[in-house]
Amino acid sequence: MSLQSPEFLVVIPARLGSTRLPRKPLADIVGKPMVIWVAERAQQSLAHSVVVATDSPEIQAACDAHRIECLMTSPDHPTGTDRIAEVARLLKLSADTLVVNVQGDEPLIPPELINQVALTLAHHADCAISTVATPITDVTEITNPNVVKVVLNRSGEAMYFSRAPIPFVRDSNTQAHTHHLRHLGIYAYRADFLQAYTRLEPAPPEQAEALEQLRALWNGYRIAVHTTTQAPPAGVDTPDDLERVRQFLANG
């Protein structure tokens, strides 16, 4: 990033409830809880501060033990975005402050990717959100509903996100000219959008696809997308993922 890098902070929403991997943020990885690994990665970015947002006293205690800033938030938030919006209120952030949402299950997230998503939003003044996508090289991912696809316009802004194979290739002779993009779940927001988001009703396409970002598009907010060919390592969703990350960091 250049010397013109924007000021931003990182917020890491972390809650203990997880259906596939209970107590995931506190899962031990080479002697440290996973959420601490995530926070320490974020601290290697250009963020001026890194805050864990939780509703769990145990997570707060883990952060305190490792000198990571942590804020207690309501246990009633339906989404991580709502939890981050509460942090923005608690910190009294100005309307144009950039806030990067780093998921609490990404212990291998590259710090430069955090920088880039903030820079992308800073360079798109008309957008409320920025995020990241990467080209799909494995054709099986195109039809995999667990892989979220995004289609961009010529300005690098999201037109739509879907679990379906978009764009749909109708004619086989156009396949070679079609590029599918996988959406990566890291976001930057302007603080005023976060407050507006909490007042928006769930949108029909959001409910159909189970994709929270469609609420923003449905309501006319624009999402800038940075495309990278360097896909970051996968996050932790399952016990097998956790073991993979443990072995990687133990050998690192």
mmCIF file of C-alpha atoms in Angstrom:
data_model
loop_
_atom_site.group_PDB
_atom_site.id
_atom_site.type_symbol
_atom_site.label_atom_id
_atom_site.label_comp_id
_atom_site.label_asym_id
_atom_site.label_seq_id
_atom_site.Cartn_x
_atom_site.Cartn_y
_atom_site.Cartn_z
ATOM 1 C CA MET A 1 0.000 0.000 0.000
ATOM 2 C CA SER A 2 1.110 3.524 -0.673
ATOM 3 C CA LEU A 3 1.841 6.360 1.711
ATOM 4 C CA GLN A 4 -1.701 7.531 0.926
ATOM 5 C CA SER A 5 -3.166 4.545 2.775
ATOM 6 C CA PRO A 6 -6.496 5.406 4.418
ATOM 7 C CA GLU A 7 -7.013 5.261 8.145
ATOM 8 C CA PHE A 8 -9.153 2.331 9.198
ATOM 9 C CA LEU A 9 -9.803 0.024 12.089
ATOM 10 C CA VAL A 10 -10.467 -3.709 12.177
ATOM 11 C CA VAL A 11 -13.371 -5.228 14.100
ATOM 12 C CA ILE A 12 -13.485 -8.990 14.654
ATOM 13 C CA PRO A 13 -16.947 -10.234 15.659
ATOM 14 C CA ALA A 14 -16.625 -13.378 17.787
ATOM 15 C CA ARG A 15 -19.321 -15.433 19.471
ATOM 16 C CA LEU A 16 -19.151 -18.886 21.015
ATOM 17 C CA GLY A 17 -22.225 -20.307 19.275
ATOM 18 C CA SER A 18 -21.295 -22.412 16.257
ATOM 19 C CA THR A 19 -23.214 -25.395 14.951
ATOM 20 C CA ARG A 20 -20.363 -27.131 13.144
ATOM 21 C CA LEU A 21 -17.532 -26.311 15.554
ATOM 22 C CA PRO A 22 -18.677 -25.400 19.084
ATOM 23 C CA ARG A 23 -16.702 -22.687 20.928
ATOM 24 C CA LYS A 24 -14.764 -22.050 17.756
ATOM 25 C CA PRO A 25 -13.144 -18.678 18.676
ATOM 26 C CA LEU A 26 -11.510 -20.284 21.725
ATOM 27 C CA ALA A 27 -10.269 -23.373 19.877
ATOM 28 C CA ASP A 28 -6.623 -23.900 20.792
ATOM 29 C CA ILE A 29 -4.097 -23.477 17.994
ATOM 30 C CA VAL A 30 -0.502 -24.049 19.078
ATOM 31 C CA GLY A 31 -1.181 -22.681 22.543
ATOM 32 C CA LYS A 32 -3.369 -19.679 21.644
ATOM 33 C CA PRO A 33 -7.098 -19.313 21.028
ATOM 34 C CA MET A 34 -8.043 -18.935 17.371
ATOM 35 C CA VAL A 35 -9.502 -15.448 17.852
ATOM 36 C CA ILE A 36 -6.113 -14.279 19.167
ATOM 37 C CA TRP A 37 -4.374 -15.556 16.035
ATOM 38 C CA VAL A 38 -6.896 -13.605 13.950
ATOM 39 C CA ALA A 39 -6.371 -10.427 15.972
ATOM 40 C CA GLU A 40 -2.591 -10.712 15.773
ATOM 41 C CA ARG A 41 -2.796 -11.118 11.994
ATOM 42 C CA ALA A 42 -4.962 -8.019 11.836
ATOM 43 C CA GLN A 43 -2.440 -6.121 13.956
ATOM 44 C CA GLN A 44 0.133 -6.769 11.207
ATOM 45 C CA SER A 45 -2.033 -4.750 8.810
ATOM 46 C CA LEU A 46 -2.034 -0.943 8.615
ATOM 47 C CA ALA A 47 -5.124 -0.676 10.830
ATOM 48 C CA HIS A 48 -4.791 1.975 13.507
ATOM 49 C CA SER A 49 -6.604 -0.320 15.949
ATOM 50 C CA VAL A 50 -7.941 -3.870 16.177
ATOM 51 C CA VAL A 51 -10.998 -4.648 18.304
ATOM 52 C CA VAL A 52 -12.651 -7.969 19.072
ATOM 53 C CA ALA A 53 -16.427 -7.626 19.509
ATOM 54 C CA THR A 54 -18.053 -10.369 21.553
ATOM 55 C CA ASP A 55 -20.933 -11.294 23.834
ATOM 56 C CA SER A 56 -18.815 -13.833 25.738
ATOM 57 C CA PRO A 57 -16.950 -13.107 28.989
ATOM 58 C CA GLU A 58 -14.663 -16.059 28.160
ATOM 59 C CA ILE A 59 -13.608 -14.473 24.873
ATOM 60 C CA GLN A 60 -13.105 -11.157 26.623
ATOM 61 C CA ALA A 61 -10.902 -12.872 29.227
ATOM 62 C CA ALA A 62 -8.817 -14.501 26.482
ATOM 63 C CA CYS A 63 -8.342 -11.129 24.792
ATOM 64 C CA ASP A 64 -7.402 -9.476 28.078
ATOM 65 C CA ALA A 65 -4.815 -12.199 28.713
ATOM 66 C CA HIS A 66 -3.190 -11.486 25.338
ATOM 67 C CA ARG A 67 -3.595 -7.680 25.508
ATOM 68 C CA ILE A 68 -6.064 -7.553 22.635
ATOM 69 C CA GLU A 69 -8.685 -4.798 22.806
ATOM 70 C CA CYS A 70 -12.147 -6.281 23.282
ATOM 71 C CA LEU A 71 -15.619 -4.792 23.610
ATOM 72 C CA MET A 72 -18.609 -6.569 25.085
ATOM 73 C CA THR A 73 -21.671 -6.282 22.868
ATOM 74 C CA SER A 74 -25.282 -7.423 23.004
ATOM 75 C CA PRO A 75 -25.999 -11.172 22.796
ATOM 76 C CA ASP A 76 -29.059 -10.439 20.649
ATOM 77 C CA HIS A 77 -27.422 -9.378 17.378
ATOM 78 C CA PRO A 78 -28.739 -11.410 14.416
ATOM 79 C CA THR A 79 -25.584 -10.845 12.325
ATOM 80 C CA GLY A 80 -21.933 -9.962 12.704
ATOM 81 C CA THR A 81 -22.635 -6.701 10.873
ATOM 82 C CA ASP A 82 -25.110 -5.680 13.581
ATOM 83 C CA ARG A 83 -22.453 -6.433 16.192
ATOM 84 C CA ILE A 84 -19.925 -4.267 14.340
ATOM 85 C CA ALA A 85 -22.495 -1.465 14.137
ATOM 86 C CA GLU A 86 -22.766 -1.536 17.936
ATOM 87 C CA VAL A 87 -18.961 -1.218 18.156
ATOM 88 C CA ALA A 88 -19.127 1.827 15.869
ATOM 89 C CA ARG A 89 -21.675 3.389 18.236
ATOM 90 C CA LEU A 90 -19.687 2.506 21.351
ATOM 91 C CA LEU A 91 -16.529 4.035 19.857
ATOM 92 C CA LYS A 92 -18.479 7.055 18.532
ATOM 93 C CA LEU A 93 -16.918 6.662 15.094
ATOM 94 C CA SER A 94 -17.383 9.511 12.641
ATOM 95 C CA ALA A 95 -19.635 8.843 9.633
ATOM 96 C CA ASP A 96 -16.781 8.420 7.150
ATOM 97 C CA THR A 97 -14.579 6.145 9.299
ATOM 98 C CA LEU A 98 -13.587 2.954 7.482
ATOM 99 C CA VAL A 99 -14.236 -0.265 9.399
ATOM 100 C CA VAL A 100 -12.897 -3.620 8.172
ATOM 101 C CA ASN A 101 -14.786 -6.726 9.261
ATOM 102 C CA VAL A 102 -12.417 -9.667 9.678
ATOM 103 C CA GLN A 103 -14.131 -12.945 10.499
ATOM 104 C CA GLY A 104 -13.048 -14.578 13.747
ATOM 105 C CA ASP A 105 -12.360 -17.893 12.015
ATOM 106 C CA GLU A 106 -9.628 -16.629 9.657
ATOM 107 C CA PRO A 107 -6.374 -17.257 11.580
ATOM 108 C CA LEU A 108 -4.332 -17.265 8.352
ATOM 109 C CA ILE A 109 -5.766 -14.112 6.776
ATOM 110 C CA PRO A 110 -3.040 -12.123 4.953
ATOM 111 C CA PRO A 111 -2.596 -8.645 6.482
ATOM 112 C CA GLU A 112 -2.198 -7.189 2.979
ATOM 113 C CA LEU A 113 -5.696 -8.373 2.083
ATOM 114 C CA ILE A 114 -7.036 -6.378 5.029
ATOM 115 C CA ASN A 115 -5.165 -3.329 3.760
ATOM 116 C CA GLN A 116 -6.467 -3.829 0.242
ATOM 117 C CA VAL A 117 -10.142 -4.042 1.149
ATOM 118 C CA ALA A 118 -9.825 -0.742 3.057
ATOM 119 C CA LEU A 119 -7.976 0.889 0.175
ATOM 120 C CA THR A 120 -10.631 -0.293 -2.286
ATOM 121 C CA LEU A 121 -13.399 1.389 -0.306
ATOM 122 C CA ALA A 122 -11.347 4.562 0.077
ATOM 123 C CA HIS A 123 -10.940 4.716 -3.713
ATOM 124 C CA HIS A 124 -14.687 4.211 -4.357
ATOM 125 C CA ALA A 125 -16.231 7.263 -2.755
ATOM 126 C CA ASP A 126 -19.744 6.375 -3.946
ATOM 127 C CA CYS A 127 -19.681 2.911 -2.390
ATOM 128 C CA ALA A 128 -20.741 2.055 1.142
ATOM 129 C CA ILE A 129 -19.004 -1.327 1.237
ATOM 130 C CA SER A 130 -16.013 -3.061 -0.294
ATOM 131 C CA THR A 131 -15.147 -6.729 -0.454
ATOM 132 C CA VAL A 132 -12.888 -9.176 -2.310
ATOM 133 C CA ALA A 133 -13.249 -11.802 -5.046
ATOM 134 C CA THR A 134 -10.888 -14.216 -6.737
ATOM 135 C CA PRO A 135 -11.113 -16.046 -10.075
ATOM 136 C CA ILE A 136 -12.506 -19.576 -9.912
ATOM 137 C CA THR A 137 -10.057 -22.060 -11.379
ATOM 138 C CA ASP A 138 -11.753 -25.279 -10.233
ATOM 139 C CA VAL A 139 -14.843 -25.709 -12.408
ATOM 140 C CA THR A 140 -16.586 -27.790 -9.739
ATOM 141 C CA GLU A 141 -16.801 -24.656 -7.579
ATOM 142 C CA ILE A 142 -19.028 -22.948 -10.144
ATOM 143 C CA THR A 143 -21.951 -25.242 -9.305
ATOM 144 C CA ASN A 144 -21.104 -25.648 -5.598
ATOM 145 C CA PRO A 145 -23.728 -23.740 -3.552
ATOM 146 C CA ASN A 146 -21.239 -23.345 -0.700
ATOM 147 C CA VAL A 147 -19.077 -21.216 -3.017
ATOM 148 C CA VAL A 148 -20.592 -17.749 -3.377
ATOM 149 C CA LYS A 149 -20.189 -16.195 -6.810
ATOM 150 C CA VAL A 150 -20.264 -12.494 -7.711
ATOM 151 C CA VAL A 151 -20.750 -10.677 -11.017
ATOM 152 C CA LEU A 152 -19.181 -7.220 -11.414
ATOM 153 C CA ASN A 153 -19.938 -4.252 -13.621
ATOM 154 C CA ARG A 154 -17.277 -2.442 -15.608
ATOM 155 C CA SER A 155 -16.492 -0.190 -12.615
ATOM 156 C CA GLY A 156 -15.570 -3.148 -10.421
ATOM 157 C CA GLU A 157 -18.771 -2.980 -8.386
ATOM 158 C CA ALA A 158 -20.980 -5.922 -7.499
ATOM 159 C CA MET A 159 -24.082 -6.472 -9.609
ATOM 160 C CA TYR A 160 -25.217 -9.590 -7.739
ATOM 161 C CA PHE A 161 -24.007 -12.343 -5.418
ATOM 162 C CA SER A 162 -25.348 -15.892 -5.651
ATOM 163 C CA ARG A 163 -24.817 -19.484 -4.648
ATOM 164 C CA ALA A 164 -25.934 -20.378 -8.165
ATOM 165 C CA PRO A 165 -23.491 -20.479 -11.129
ATOM 166 C CA ILE A 166 -23.469 -16.841 -12.242
ATOM 167 C CA PRO A 167 -23.063 -15.722 -14.903
ATOM 168 C CA PHE A 168 -24.929 -18.676 -16.382
ATOM 169 C CA VAL A 169 -23.220 -19.799 -19.585
ATOM 170 C CA ARG A 170 -26.006 -20.536 -22.073
ATOM 171 C CA ASP A 171 -23.870 -21.367 -25.107
ATOM 172 C CA SER A 172 -20.835 -23.614 -24.863
ATOM 173 C CA ASN A 173 -18.928 -21.513 -27.397
ATOM 174 C CA THR A 174 -18.877 -18.603 -24.936
ATOM 175 C CA GLN A 175 -17.458 -20.689 -22.076
ATOM 176 C CA ALA A 176 -13.829 -19.779 -22.858
ATOM 177 C CA HIS A 177 -14.648 -16.069 -22.586
ATOM 178 C CA THR A 178 -16.578 -16.300 -19.316
ATOM 179 C CA HIS A 179 -14.821 -15.615 -16.030
ATOM 180 C CA HIS A 180 -16.416 -16.722 -12.772
ATOM 181 C CA LEU A 181 -15.468 -15.021 -9.525
ATOM 182 C CA ARG A 182 -15.607 -16.459 -6.027
ATOM 183 C CA HIS A 183 -16.579 -14.014 -3.293
ATOM 184 C CA LEU A 184 -14.346 -13.910 -0.209
ATOM 185 C CA GLY A 185 -16.022 -12.939 3.043
ATOM 186 C CA ILE A 186 -14.024 -9.897 4.123
ATOM 187 C CA TYR A 187 -15.670 -6.471 4.081
ATOM 188 C CA ALA A 188 -14.935 -2.825 4.711
ATOM 189 C CA TYR A 189 -17.766 -0.438 5.592
ATOM 190 C CA ARG A 190 -18.262 3.257 6.090
ATOM 191 C CA ALA A 191 -19.429 3.792 9.662
ATOM 192 C CA ASP A 192 -22.587 5.654 8.637
ATOM 193 C CA PHE A 193 -23.659 2.687 6.501
ATOM 194 C CA LEU A 194 -23.323 0.387 9.513
ATOM 195 C CA GLN A 195 -25.920 2.435 11.384
ATOM 196 C CA ALA A 196 -28.205 2.524 8.340
ATOM 197 C CA TYR A 197 -27.858 -1.248 7.907
ATOM 198 C CA THR A 198 -29.304 -1.990 11.338
ATOM 199 C CA ARG A 199 -32.539 -0.265 10.274
ATOM 200 C CA LEU A 200 -32.949 -2.204 7.019
ATOM 201 C CA GLU A 201 -35.415 -5.079 6.802
ATOM 202 C CA PRO A 202 -34.159 -8.405 5.431
ATOM 203 C CA ALA A 203 -34.526 -8.436 1.641
ATOM 204 C CA PRO A 204 -36.232 -11.161 -0.421
ATOM 205 C CA PRO A 205 -33.076 -12.158 -2.368
ATOM 206 C CA GLU A 206 -31.078 -12.155 0.869
ATOM 207 C CA GLN A 207 -33.567 -14.577 2.414
ATOM 208 C CA ALA A 208 -33.636 -16.763 -0.695
ATOM 209 C CA GLU A 209 -29.846 -17.031 -1.016
ATOM 210 C CA ALA A 210 -28.972 -16.700 2.705
ATOM 211 C CA LEU A 211 -26.480 -13.974 1.743
ATOM 212 C CA GLU A 212 -26.476 -10.944 4.005
ATOM 213 C CA GLN A 213 -24.740 -8.644 1.499
ATOM 214 C CA LEU A 214 -27.774 -8.781 -0.799
ATOM 215 C CA ARG A 215 -29.647 -6.604 1.707
ATOM 216 C CA ALA A 216 -27.314 -3.747 0.841
ATOM 217 C CA LEU A 217 -27.703 -4.199 -2.919
ATOM 218 C CA TRP A 218 -31.496 -4.534 -2.584
ATOM 219 C CA ASN A 219 -31.598 -1.158 -0.862
ATOM 220 C CA GLY A 220 -29.441 0.599 -3.457
ATOM 221 C CA TYR A 221 -26.085 0.612 -1.677
ATOM 222 C CA ARG A 222 -23.051 0.017 -3.872
ATOM 223 C CA ILE A 223 -20.335 -2.555 -3.164
ATOM 224 C CA ALA A 224 -16.818 -2.149 -4.588
ATOM 225 C CA VAL A 225 -14.978 -5.407 -5.237
ATOM 226 C CA HIS A 226 -11.215 -5.906 -5.292
ATOM 227 C CA THR A 227 -10.222 -8.874 -7.462
ATOM 228 C CA THR A 228 -7.110 -10.762 -6.435
ATOM 229 C CA THR A 229 -5.439 -13.776 -7.988
ATOM 230 C CA GLN A 230 -3.891 -14.637 -4.611
ATOM 231 C CA ALA A 231 -6.692 -16.426 -2.806
ATOM 232 C CA PRO A 232 -6.055 -16.520 0.963
ATOM 233 C CA PRO A 233 -5.944 -19.809 2.867
ATOM 234 C CA ALA A 234 -9.369 -21.171 3.800
ATOM 235 C CA GLY A 235 -10.879 -20.304 7.162
ATOM 236 C CA VAL A 236 -11.995 -22.705 9.881
ATOM 237 C CA ASP A 237 -15.510 -24.154 9.613
ATOM 238 C CA THR A 238 -15.023 -27.788 10.594
ATOM 239 C CA PRO A 239 -12.815 -29.923 12.881
ATOM 240 C CA ASP A 240 -10.811 -30.950 9.812
ATOM 241 C CA ASP A 241 -10.183 -27.285 8.971
ATOM 242 C CA LEU A 242 -9.012 -26.677 12.524
ATOM 243 C CA GLU A 243 -6.550 -29.560 12.350
ATOM 244 C CA ARG A 244 -5.212 -28.305 9.013
ATOM 245 C CA VAL A 245 -4.549 -24.855 10.470
ATOM 246 C CA ARG A 246 -2.967 -26.329 13.595
ATOM 247 C CA GLN A 247 -0.517 -28.328 11.508
ATOM 248 C CA PHE A 248 0.282 -25.341 9.291
ATOM 249 C CA LEU A 249 1.022 -22.989 12.180
ATOM 250 C CA ALA A 250 2.877 -25.635 14.156
ATOM 251 C CA ASN A 251 5.221 -26.091 11.212
ATOM 252 C CA GLY A 252 5.502 -22.374 10.492
#
